[in-house]
Amino acid sequence: MDLQIALLLVQDGIVNGAIYALMALALVLVFSVTRVIFIPQGEFVAYAALAMAALQSGKLPAVLWMLLALAAITLVVEAVRQARGAEVDWRSTAVWAVVLPALAALMLLVVKPESMLLQVLAVLLLVVPMGPLVYRLAYRPLAHATVLILLIVSVALHLVMVGLGLFFFGAEGSRTTPFSEARWDIGGMTITGQSLVILGVTALLVVGMFFFFERTIVGKALRATAINRVGARLMGIPTSLSGDLSFALAALIGAVSGLLIAPVTTIYYDTGFLIGLKGFVAAIVGGLGSYPLALAGALLVGLLESFSSFWASAFKEVIVFTLIIPVLWWRSLNTHHVEDEE
């Protein structure tokens, strides 16, 4: 290995680490607010990437029917809950189950976007509502369950979403058109415009999330829910709506990640699982509670994967996932056991 190869590996590791950072941020956000280890996070990545590829090839993303089915089932469930005497917020329900799915259907069935900007908008409208809809159907009824039960539900949901991905998109992989075709040769190292787009969008999302949580009332409410769910509810914060919003942000981050990574690697229906799992390793480095440590962990995972692919490409996945063992061992020695809170 010489300096040029090392620089190329560092560049590749940083770009991959940016995607893993987004996955880690989404996982930490969802776990902090709802105690859900959201294993299907990677499926949003695959759905968005493959839906974009379908649009660019002139096809209708069949996952639209999944979104409409989720919306219809959610409306039925909310109506049954109200009939049983539960309080239902129909305004938020209308946003997630009526307005956004209707806009997605309008974009895909009537407008049929051809420009890249409209295609990105259509994909976001298609994927983002799935987050809160999945939360309402799969997790909200178990809001008081233990973390272990919620993890089992996540595994089951992951298997269902992977199977649906195979059904809707098929087994063939796809790539999309890059957002930038630019290339620069600097010191013998080629820097692509797409890699800069990935880093730039990741930086914008990280900064945007920082200001969202630090400067907005809704963000502060989410932080309060993450710190103490019971106390937040006593202060009048609707914790169920916090779950909706956290899953919507997770779906948004997953969709953006899929749109960013699809031009640089071939995405299959099950690719999102590996991406999400590496984001989970990064989140574990941060203890599933620290955003800065999760970002640092994502960068570490990206660099470790990049250099492992050079030294031992056949074992790069094993090396990356082995990183979780010493982290868990160290945390087991330095973390006091506490009883699971509501």
mmCIF file of C-alpha atoms in Angstrom:
data_model
loop_
_atom_site.group_PDB
_atom_site.id
_atom_site.type_symbol
_atom_site.label_atom_id
_atom_site.label_comp_id
_atom_site.label_asym_id
_atom_site.label_seq_id
_atom_site.Cartn_x
_atom_site.Cartn_y
_atom_site.Cartn_z
ATOM 1 C CA MET A 1 0.000 0.000 0.000
ATOM 2 C CA ASP A 2 1.282 3.448 -0.927
ATOM 3 C CA LEU A 3 0.034 6.915 -0.019
ATOM 4 C CA GLN A 4 -2.254 7.199 -3.053
ATOM 5 C CA ILE A 5 -4.030 3.925 -2.270
ATOM 6 C CA ALA A 6 -4.348 4.948 1.377
ATOM 7 C CA LEU A 7 -5.936 8.257 0.371
ATOM 8 C CA LEU A 8 -8.396 6.456 -1.905
ATOM 9 C CA LEU A 9 -9.340 4.102 0.919
ATOM 10 C CA VAL A 10 -9.776 7.032 3.302
ATOM 11 C CA GLN A 11 -12.018 8.793 0.790
ATOM 12 C CA ASP A 12 -14.107 5.662 0.311
ATOM 13 C CA GLY A 13 -14.317 5.128 4.065
ATOM 14 C CA ILE A 14 -15.462 8.694 4.709
ATOM 15 C CA VAL A 15 -18.166 8.501 2.018
ATOM 16 C CA ASN A 16 -19.454 5.157 3.334
ATOM 17 C CA GLY A 17 -19.158 6.454 6.884
ATOM 18 C CA ALA A 18 -21.425 9.383 5.979
ATOM 19 C CA ILE A 19 -24.208 6.956 5.004
ATOM 20 C CA TYR A 20 -23.652 4.859 8.124
ATOM 21 C CA ALA A 21 -23.761 8.080 10.150
ATOM 22 C CA LEU A 22 -27.241 8.824 8.838
ATOM 23 C CA MET A 23 -28.342 5.292 9.709
ATOM 24 C CA ALA A 24 -26.867 5.621 13.189
ATOM 25 C CA LEU A 25 -28.584 8.973 13.773
ATOM 26 C CA ALA A 26 -31.941 7.499 12.775
ATOM 27 C CA LEU A 27 -31.480 4.459 15.021
ATOM 28 C CA VAL A 28 -30.427 6.570 18.008
ATOM 29 C CA LEU A 29 -33.372 8.925 17.451
ATOM 30 C CA VAL A 30 -35.949 6.136 17.305
ATOM 31 C CA PHE A 31 -34.480 4.238 20.255
ATOM 32 C CA SER A 32 -34.212 7.348 22.420
ATOM 33 C CA VAL A 33 -37.843 8.312 21.903
ATOM 34 C CA THR A 34 -39.610 4.922 21.642
ATOM 35 C CA ARG A 35 -37.092 2.329 22.996
ATOM 36 C CA VAL A 36 -37.388 0.518 19.661
ATOM 37 C CA ILE A 37 -34.248 -0.945 18.097
ATOM 38 C CA PHE A 38 -35.498 -0.326 14.574
ATOM 39 C CA ILE A 39 -33.878 -3.099 12.537
ATOM 40 C CA PRO A 40 -36.003 -2.368 9.394
ATOM 41 C CA GLN A 41 -34.362 1.076 9.078
ATOM 42 C CA GLY A 42 -32.321 -0.236 6.142
ATOM 43 C CA GLU A 43 -35.466 -1.202 4.254
ATOM 44 C CA PHE A 44 -36.311 2.488 3.823
ATOM 45 C CA VAL A 45 -32.922 2.855 2.128
ATOM 46 C CA ALA A 46 -33.625 0.017 -0.303
ATOM 47 C CA TYR A 47 -37.205 1.118 -0.981
ATOM 48 C CA ALA A 48 -36.145 4.683 -1.809
ATOM 49 C CA ALA A 49 -33.218 3.621 -4.006
ATOM 50 C CA LEU A 50 -35.221 1.026 -5.960
ATOM 51 C CA ALA A 51 -38.235 3.341 -6.290
ATOM 52 C CA MET A 52 -35.940 6.014 -7.755
ATOM 53 C CA ALA A 53 -34.470 3.460 -10.165
ATOM 54 C CA ALA A 54 -37.960 2.431 -11.233
ATOM 55 C CA LEU A 55 -38.961 6.050 -11.883
ATOM 56 C CA GLN A 56 -35.829 6.694 -13.919
ATOM 57 C CA SER A 57 -36.579 3.622 -16.038
ATOM 58 C CA GLY A 58 -40.128 4.826 -16.667
ATOM 59 C CA LYS A 59 -41.847 2.313 -14.371
ATOM 60 C CA LEU A 60 -44.306 2.844 -11.542
ATOM 61 C CA PRO A 61 -42.794 1.871 -8.157
ATOM 62 C CA ALA A 62 -45.086 -0.935 -7.045
ATOM 63 C CA VAL A 63 -44.357 -0.120 -3.409
ATOM 64 C CA LEU A 64 -46.952 2.641 -3.826
ATOM 65 C CA TRP A 65 -49.627 -0.015 -3.293
ATOM 66 C CA MET A 66 -47.960 -0.984 -0.026
ATOM 67 C CA LEU A 67 -48.142 2.628 1.150
ATOM 68 C CA LEU A 68 -51.822 2.913 0.218
ATOM 69 C CA ALA A 69 -52.573 -0.393 1.964
ATOM 70 C CA LEU A 70 -50.784 0.761 5.128
ATOM 71 C CA ALA A 71 -52.739 4.029 5.034
ATOM 72 C CA ALA A 72 -56.068 2.248 4.631
ATOM 73 C CA ILE A 73 -55.335 -0.216 7.446
ATOM 74 C CA THR A 74 -54.244 2.644 9.712
ATOM 75 C CA LEU A 75 -57.509 4.508 9.108
ATOM 76 C CA VAL A 76 -59.497 1.375 9.957
ATOM 77 C CA VAL A 77 -57.456 0.775 13.125
ATOM 78 C CA GLU A 78 -57.904 4.378 14.267
ATOM 79 C CA ALA A 79 -61.660 4.182 13.655
ATOM 80 C CA VAL A 80 -61.854 0.980 15.724
ATOM 81 C CA ARG A 81 -59.824 2.615 18.530
ATOM 82 C CA GLN A 82 -62.193 5.579 18.609
ATOM 83 C CA ALA A 83 -65.202 3.249 18.640
ATOM 84 C CA ARG A 84 -63.709 1.559 21.712
ATOM 85 C CA GLY A 85 -63.391 4.878 23.506
ATOM 86 C CA ALA A 86 -59.738 5.702 22.855
ATOM 87 C CA GLU A 87 -58.747 9.270 22.036
ATOM 88 C CA VAL A 88 -57.648 9.618 18.416
ATOM 89 C CA ASP A 89 -55.825 12.595 16.931
ATOM 90 C CA TRP A 90 -57.415 12.709 13.501
ATOM 91 C CA ARG A 91 -55.318 15.687 12.383
ATOM 92 C CA SER A 92 -52.040 13.788 12.539
ATOM 93 C CA THR A 93 -53.767 10.684 11.208
ATOM 94 C CA ALA A 94 -54.983 12.663 8.207
ATOM 95 C CA VAL A 95 -51.447 13.891 7.495
ATOM 96 C CA TRP A 96 -49.800 10.455 7.590
ATOM 97 C CA ALA A 97 -52.625 8.295 6.222
ATOM 98 C CA VAL A 98 -54.452 10.616 3.809
ATOM 99 C CA VAL A 99 -52.583 13.734 2.704
ATOM 100 C CA LEU A 100 -49.079 12.354 2.105
ATOM 101 C CA PRO A 101 -50.188 9.049 0.510
ATOM 102 C CA ALA A 102 -52.603 10.988 -1.713
ATOM 103 C CA LEU A 103 -49.807 13.333 -2.789
ATOM 104 C CA ALA A 104 -47.552 10.347 -3.504
ATOM 105 C CA ALA A 105 -50.279 8.711 -5.617
ATOM 106 C CA LEU A 106 -50.895 11.994 -7.433
ATOM 107 C CA MET A 107 -47.207 12.416 -8.229
ATOM 108 C CA LEU A 108 -46.711 8.848 -9.427
ATOM 109 C CA LEU A 109 -50.006 8.169 -11.206
ATOM 110 C CA VAL A 110 -50.906 11.592 -12.624
ATOM 111 C CA VAL A 111 -47.837 13.818 -12.784
ATOM 112 C CA LYS A 112 -45.419 10.967 -13.645
ATOM 113 C CA PRO A 113 -42.290 13.008 -12.857
ATOM 114 C CA GLU A 114 -39.459 13.086 -15.361
ATOM 115 C CA SER A 115 -37.122 15.663 -13.849
ATOM 116 C CA MET A 116 -34.766 14.437 -11.145
ATOM 117 C CA LEU A 117 -36.013 16.981 -8.602
ATOM 118 C CA LEU A 118 -39.628 15.870 -8.970
ATOM 119 C CA GLN A 119 -38.568 12.226 -8.848
ATOM 120 C CA VAL A 120 -36.757 12.854 -5.556
ATOM 121 C CA LEU A 121 -39.859 14.585 -4.187
ATOM 122 C CA ALA A 122 -42.060 11.680 -5.306
ATOM 123 C CA VAL A 123 -39.776 9.130 -3.614
ATOM 124 C CA LEU A 124 -39.769 11.119 -0.368
ATOM 125 C CA LEU A 125 -43.575 11.342 -0.432
ATOM 126 C CA LEU A 126 -43.645 7.598 -1.047
ATOM 127 C CA VAL A 127 -41.271 6.490 1.721
ATOM 128 C CA VAL A 128 -41.572 9.043 4.547
ATOM 129 C CA PRO A 129 -45.234 8.272 5.498
ATOM 130 C CA MET A 130 -44.327 4.601 5.884
ATOM 131 C CA GLY A 131 -42.414 5.416 9.069
ATOM 132 C CA PRO A 132 -45.314 6.706 11.204
ATOM 133 C CA LEU A 133 -47.745 4.235 9.622
ATOM 134 C CA VAL A 134 -45.502 1.305 10.570
ATOM 135 C CA TYR A 135 -45.134 2.767 14.058
ATOM 136 C CA ARG A 136 -48.881 3.035 14.544
ATOM 137 C CA LEU A 137 -49.585 -0.484 13.314
ATOM 138 C CA ALA A 138 -46.649 -2.430 14.760
ATOM 139 C CA TYR A 139 -45.218 -0.539 17.734
ATOM 140 C CA ARG A 140 -47.769 1.789 19.301
ATOM 141 C CA PRO A 141 -49.959 -1.078 20.583
ATOM 142 C CA LEU A 142 -46.822 -2.369 22.371
ATOM 143 C CA ALA A 143 -45.661 0.992 23.702
ATOM 144 C CA HIS A 144 -45.432 -0.382 27.259
ATOM 145 C CA ALA A 145 -43.700 -3.638 26.320
ATOM 146 C CA THR A 146 -40.095 -4.418 27.207
ATOM 147 C CA VAL A 147 -37.210 -3.612 24.887
ATOM 148 C CA LEU A 148 -36.825 -7.340 24.174
ATOM 149 C CA ILE A 149 -40.421 -7.656 22.939
ATOM 150 C CA LEU A 150 -39.976 -4.563 20.769
ATOM 151 C CA LEU A 151 -36.767 -6.075 19.355
ATOM 152 C CA ILE A 152 -38.590 -9.288 18.449
ATOM 153 C CA VAL A 153 -41.255 -7.226 16.668
ATOM 154 C CA SER A 154 -38.485 -5.371 14.792
ATOM 155 C CA VAL A 155 -36.965 -8.643 13.582
ATOM 156 C CA ALA A 156 -40.354 -9.874 12.388
ATOM 157 C CA LEU A 157 -41.104 -6.559 10.680
ATOM 158 C CA HIS A 158 -37.705 -6.637 8.979
ATOM 159 C CA LEU A 159 -38.425 -10.083 7.513
ATOM 160 C CA VAL A 160 -41.831 -8.922 6.284
ATOM 161 C CA MET A 161 -40.451 -5.770 4.658
ATOM 162 C CA VAL A 162 -37.593 -7.652 2.985
ATOM 163 C CA GLY A 163 -40.091 -10.131 1.558
ATOM 164 C CA LEU A 164 -42.302 -7.310 0.320
ATOM 165 C CA GLY A 165 -39.236 -5.661 -1.231
ATOM 166 C CA LEU A 166 -38.529 -8.845 -3.181
ATOM 167 C CA PHE A 167 -42.174 -9.006 -4.257
ATOM 168 C CA PHE A 168 -42.382 -5.370 -5.380
ATOM 169 C CA PHE A 169 -38.918 -4.859 -6.905
ATOM 170 C CA GLY A 170 -37.688 -8.331 -7.850
ATOM 171 C CA ALA A 171 -34.284 -9.876 -7.218
ATOM 172 C CA GLU A 172 -32.333 -7.774 -9.725
ATOM 173 C CA GLY A 173 -30.207 -4.898 -8.507
ATOM 174 C CA SER A 174 -30.409 -1.332 -9.783
ATOM 175 C CA ARG A 175 -28.439 1.888 -9.869
ATOM 176 C CA THR A 176 -29.637 5.421 -10.433
ATOM 177 C CA THR A 177 -28.298 8.433 -12.268
ATOM 178 C CA PRO A 178 -25.760 10.392 -10.167
ATOM 179 C CA PHE A 179 -26.778 13.814 -8.919
ATOM 180 C CA SER A 180 -23.416 15.087 -10.168
ATOM 181 C CA GLU A 181 -21.211 13.734 -12.971
ATOM 182 C CA ALA A 182 -18.296 16.009 -12.085
ATOM 183 C CA ARG A 183 -14.807 14.605 -11.464
ATOM 184 C CA TRP A 184 -11.635 16.232 -10.216
ATOM 185 C CA ASP A 185 -8.095 14.851 -10.130
ATOM 186 C CA ILE A 186 -6.253 16.221 -7.124
ATOM 187 C CA GLY A 187 -2.797 14.870 -6.375
ATOM 188 C CA GLY A 188 -3.487 11.692 -8.284
ATOM 189 C CA MET A 189 -6.737 11.094 -6.398
ATOM 190 C CA THR A 190 -10.069 11.253 -8.191
ATOM 191 C CA ILE A 191 -12.867 13.034 -6.350
ATOM 192 C CA THR A 192 -16.350 12.590 -7.766
ATOM 193 C CA GLY A 193 -19.158 15.081 -7.555
ATOM 194 C CA GLN A 194 -21.481 12.390 -6.193
ATOM 195 C CA SER A 195 -19.206 11.782 -3.200
ATOM 196 C CA LEU A 196 -19.270 15.505 -2.434
ATOM 197 C CA VAL A 197 -23.065 15.466 -2.732
ATOM 198 C CA ILE A 198 -23.196 12.625 -0.201
ATOM 199 C CA LEU A 199 -20.932 14.443 2.247
ATOM 200 C CA GLY A 200 -22.708 17.766 1.746
ATOM 201 C CA VAL A 201 -26.217 16.387 2.241
ATOM 202 C CA THR A 202 -25.069 14.393 5.276
ATOM 203 C CA ALA A 203 -23.568 17.533 6.811
ATOM 204 C CA LEU A 204 -26.774 19.473 6.125
ATOM 205 C CA LEU A 205 -28.909 16.773 7.734
ATOM 206 C CA VAL A 206 -26.664 16.582 10.801
ATOM 207 C CA VAL A 207 -26.661 20.364 11.237
ATOM 208 C CA GLY A 208 -30.403 20.496 10.558
ATOM 209 C CA MET A 209 -31.085 17.868 13.214
ATOM 210 C CA PHE A 210 -28.912 19.766 15.682
ATOM 211 C CA PHE A 211 -30.882 22.975 15.193
ATOM 212 C CA PHE A 212 -34.158 21.032 15.202
ATOM 213 C CA PHE A 213 -33.454 19.496 18.610
ATOM 214 C CA GLU A 214 -31.821 22.589 20.103
ATOM 215 C CA ARG A 215 -33.906 25.453 18.710
ATOM 216 C CA THR A 216 -37.455 24.222 18.045
ATOM 217 C CA ILE A 217 -40.277 23.427 20.470
ATOM 218 C CA VAL A 218 -41.035 20.137 18.710
ATOM 219 C CA GLY A 219 -37.396 19.102 18.864
ATOM 220 C CA LYS A 220 -37.200 19.928 22.560
ATOM 221 C CA ALA A 221 -40.372 17.911 23.120
ATOM 222 C CA LEU A 222 -38.737 14.921 21.427
ATOM 223 C CA ARG A 223 -35.661 15.345 23.627
ATOM 224 C CA ALA A 224 -37.843 15.482 26.713
ATOM 225 C CA THR A 225 -39.626 12.309 25.649
ATOM 226 C CA ALA A 226 -36.278 10.618 25.088
ATOM 227 C CA ILE A 227 -35.034 11.595 28.564
ATOM 228 C CA ASN A 228 -38.188 10.786 30.544
ATOM 229 C CA ARG A 229 -41.323 9.555 28.797
ATOM 230 C CA VAL A 230 -43.492 9.648 31.921
ATOM 231 C CA GLY A 231 -42.346 13.143 32.869
ATOM 232 C CA ALA A 232 -42.883 14.372 29.314
ATOM 233 C CA ARG A 233 -46.424 13.003 29.313
ATOM 234 C CA LEU A 234 -47.139 14.664 32.676
ATOM 235 C CA MET A 235 -45.972 17.973 31.167
ATOM 236 C CA GLY A 236 -48.525 17.608 28.376
ATOM 237 C CA ILE A 237 -46.266 16.293 25.614
ATOM 238 C CA PRO A 238 -48.149 13.719 23.493
ATOM 239 C CA THR A 239 -45.658 10.845 23.537
ATOM 240 C CA SER A 240 -47.582 8.905 20.879
ATOM 241 C CA LEU A 241 -47.162 11.808 18.455
ATOM 242 C CA SER A 242 -43.474 11.875 19.409
ATOM 243 C CA GLY A 243 -43.311 8.299 18.166
ATOM 244 C CA ASP A 244 -44.948 9.334 14.891
ATOM 245 C CA LEU A 245 -42.458 12.128 14.372
ATOM 246 C CA SER A 246 -39.391 10.085 15.298
ATOM 247 C CA PHE A 247 -40.351 7.344 12.841
ATOM 248 C CA ALA A 248 -41.124 9.951 10.165
ATOM 249 C CA LEU A 249 -37.651 11.466 10.624
ATOM 250 C CA ALA A 250 -36.109 7.983 10.522
ATOM 251 C CA ALA A 251 -37.942 7.229 7.272
ATOM 252 C CA LEU A 252 -36.832 10.585 5.845
ATOM 253 C CA ILE A 253 -33.202 9.882 6.745
ATOM 254 C CA GLY A 254 -33.461 6.386 5.281
ATOM 255 C CA ALA A 255 -35.007 7.673 2.054
ATOM 256 C CA VAL A 256 -32.348 10.355 1.640
ATOM 257 C CA SER A 257 -29.630 7.774 2.316
ATOM 258 C CA GLY A 258 -31.068 5.504 -0.361
ATOM 259 C CA LEU A 259 -31.177 8.324 -2.900
ATOM 260 C CA LEU A 260 -27.564 9.240 -2.110
ATOM 261 C CA ILE A 261 -26.061 5.765 -2.211
ATOM 262 C CA ALA A 262 -27.951 4.350 -5.215
ATOM 263 C CA PRO A 263 -25.719 6.087 -7.822
ATOM 264 C CA VAL A 264 -22.490 4.678 -6.321
ATOM 265 C CA THR A 265 -23.439 1.059 -5.616
ATOM 266 C CA THR A 266 -25.919 -1.486 -6.909
ATOM 267 C CA ILE A 267 -28.910 -1.763 -4.584
ATOM 268 C CA TYR A 268 -30.875 -4.988 -4.194
ATOM 269 C CA TYR A 269 -34.079 -5.587 -2.277
ATOM 270 C CA ASP A 270 -32.098 -6.805 0.761
ATOM 271 C CA THR A 271 -29.119 -4.426 0.570
ATOM 272 C CA GLY A 272 -30.625 -2.126 3.143
ATOM 273 C CA PHE A 273 -30.202 -4.713 5.878
ATOM 274 C CA LEU A 274 -26.391 -4.659 5.698
ATOM 275 C CA ILE A 275 -26.342 -0.856 5.515
ATOM 276 C CA GLY A 276 -28.661 -0.576 8.488
ATOM 277 C CA LEU A 277 -26.671 -3.164 10.426
ATOM 278 C CA LYS A 278 -23.458 -1.198 9.970
ATOM 279 C CA GLY A 279 -25.313 1.898 11.114
ATOM 280 C CA PHE A 280 -26.407 -0.126 14.138
ATOM 281 C CA VAL A 281 -22.765 -0.971 14.920
ATOM 282 C CA ALA A 282 -22.002 2.754 14.791
ATOM 283 C CA ALA A 283 -24.988 3.489 17.051
ATOM 284 C CA ILE A 284 -23.791 0.847 19.532
ATOM 285 C CA VAL A 285 -20.421 2.613 19.680
ATOM 286 C CA GLY A 286 -22.401 5.653 20.820
ATOM 287 C CA GLY A 287 -24.344 3.594 23.339
ATOM 288 C CA LEU A 288 -27.612 4.104 21.406
ATOM 289 C CA GLY A 289 -27.885 7.457 23.133
ATOM 290 C CA SER A 290 -25.163 9.848 21.941
ATOM 291 C CA TYR A 291 -25.388 11.487 18.539
ATOM 292 C CA PRO A 292 -21.744 12.705 18.440
ATOM 293 C CA LEU A 293 -20.416 9.281 19.445
ATOM 294 C CA ALA A 294 -22.677 7.651 16.860
ATOM 295 C CA LEU A 295 -21.184 9.922 14.178
ATOM 296 C CA ALA A 296 -17.667 9.039 15.323
ATOM 297 C CA GLY A 297 -18.602 5.362 15.345
ATOM 298 C CA ALA A 298 -19.949 5.631 11.787
ATOM 299 C CA LEU A 299 -16.695 7.160 10.584
ATOM 300 C CA LEU A 300 -14.773 4.374 12.327
ATOM 301 C CA VAL A 301 -16.985 1.711 10.720
ATOM 302 C CA GLY A 302 -16.565 3.275 7.265
ATOM 303 C CA LEU A 303 -12.772 3.467 7.525
ATOM 304 C CA LEU A 304 -12.522 -0.041 8.989
ATOM 305 C CA GLU A 305 -14.635 -1.433 6.158
ATOM 306 C CA SER A 306 -12.612 0.408 3.532
ATOM 307 C CA PHE A 307 -9.200 -0.755 4.759
ATOM 308 C CA SER A 308 -10.511 -4.261 5.432
ATOM 309 C CA SER A 309 -11.644 -4.506 1.818
ATOM 310 C CA PHE A 310 -8.018 -3.874 0.796
ATOM 311 C CA TRP A 311 -6.266 -6.162 3.275
ATOM 312 C CA ALA A 312 -8.855 -8.945 3.582
ATOM 313 C CA SER A 313 -11.769 -8.340 1.245
ATOM 314 C CA ALA A 314 -13.312 -11.755 1.895
ATOM 315 C CA PHE A 315 -13.612 -10.988 5.608
ATOM 316 C CA LYS A 316 -14.444 -7.274 5.565
ATOM 317 C CA GLU A 317 -18.003 -7.791 6.826
ATOM 318 C CA VAL A 318 -16.778 -10.080 9.599
ATOM 319 C CA ILE A 319 -14.153 -7.547 10.664
ATOM 320 C CA VAL A 320 -16.697 -4.704 10.748
ATOM 321 C CA PHE A 321 -19.260 -6.622 12.775
ATOM 322 C CA THR A 322 -16.582 -7.968 15.118
ATOM 323 C CA LEU A 323 -16.084 -4.355 16.207
ATOM 324 C CA ILE A 324 -19.280 -4.621 18.214
ATOM 325 C CA ILE A 325 -17.818 -7.283 20.546
ATOM 326 C CA PRO A 326 -15.149 -5.177 22.322
ATOM 327 C CA VAL A 327 -17.561 -2.219 22.453
ATOM 328 C CA LEU A 328 -20.243 -4.298 24.167
ATOM 329 C CA TRP A 329 -17.644 -5.870 26.470
ATOM 330 C CA TRP A 330 -16.321 -2.461 27.502
ATOM 331 C CA ARG A 331 -19.823 -1.082 28.073
ATOM 332 C CA SER A 332 -20.807 -4.146 30.111
ATOM 333 C CA LEU A 333 -17.947 -3.353 32.481
ATOM 334 C CA ASN A 334 -18.715 0.360 32.753
ATOM 335 C CA THR A 335 -22.513 0.497 32.755
ATOM 336 C CA HIS A 336 -24.658 -0.168 35.812
ATOM 337 C CA HIS A 337 -27.734 -2.308 35.279
ATOM 338 C CA VAL A 338 -31.062 -0.497 35.681
ATOM 339 C CA GLU A 339 -34.579 -1.817 35.501
ATOM 340 C CA ASP A 340 -36.422 -1.243 32.232
ATOM 341 C CA GLU A 341 -38.497 1.931 32.469
ATOM 342 C CA GLU A 342 -41.874 2.506 30.924
#
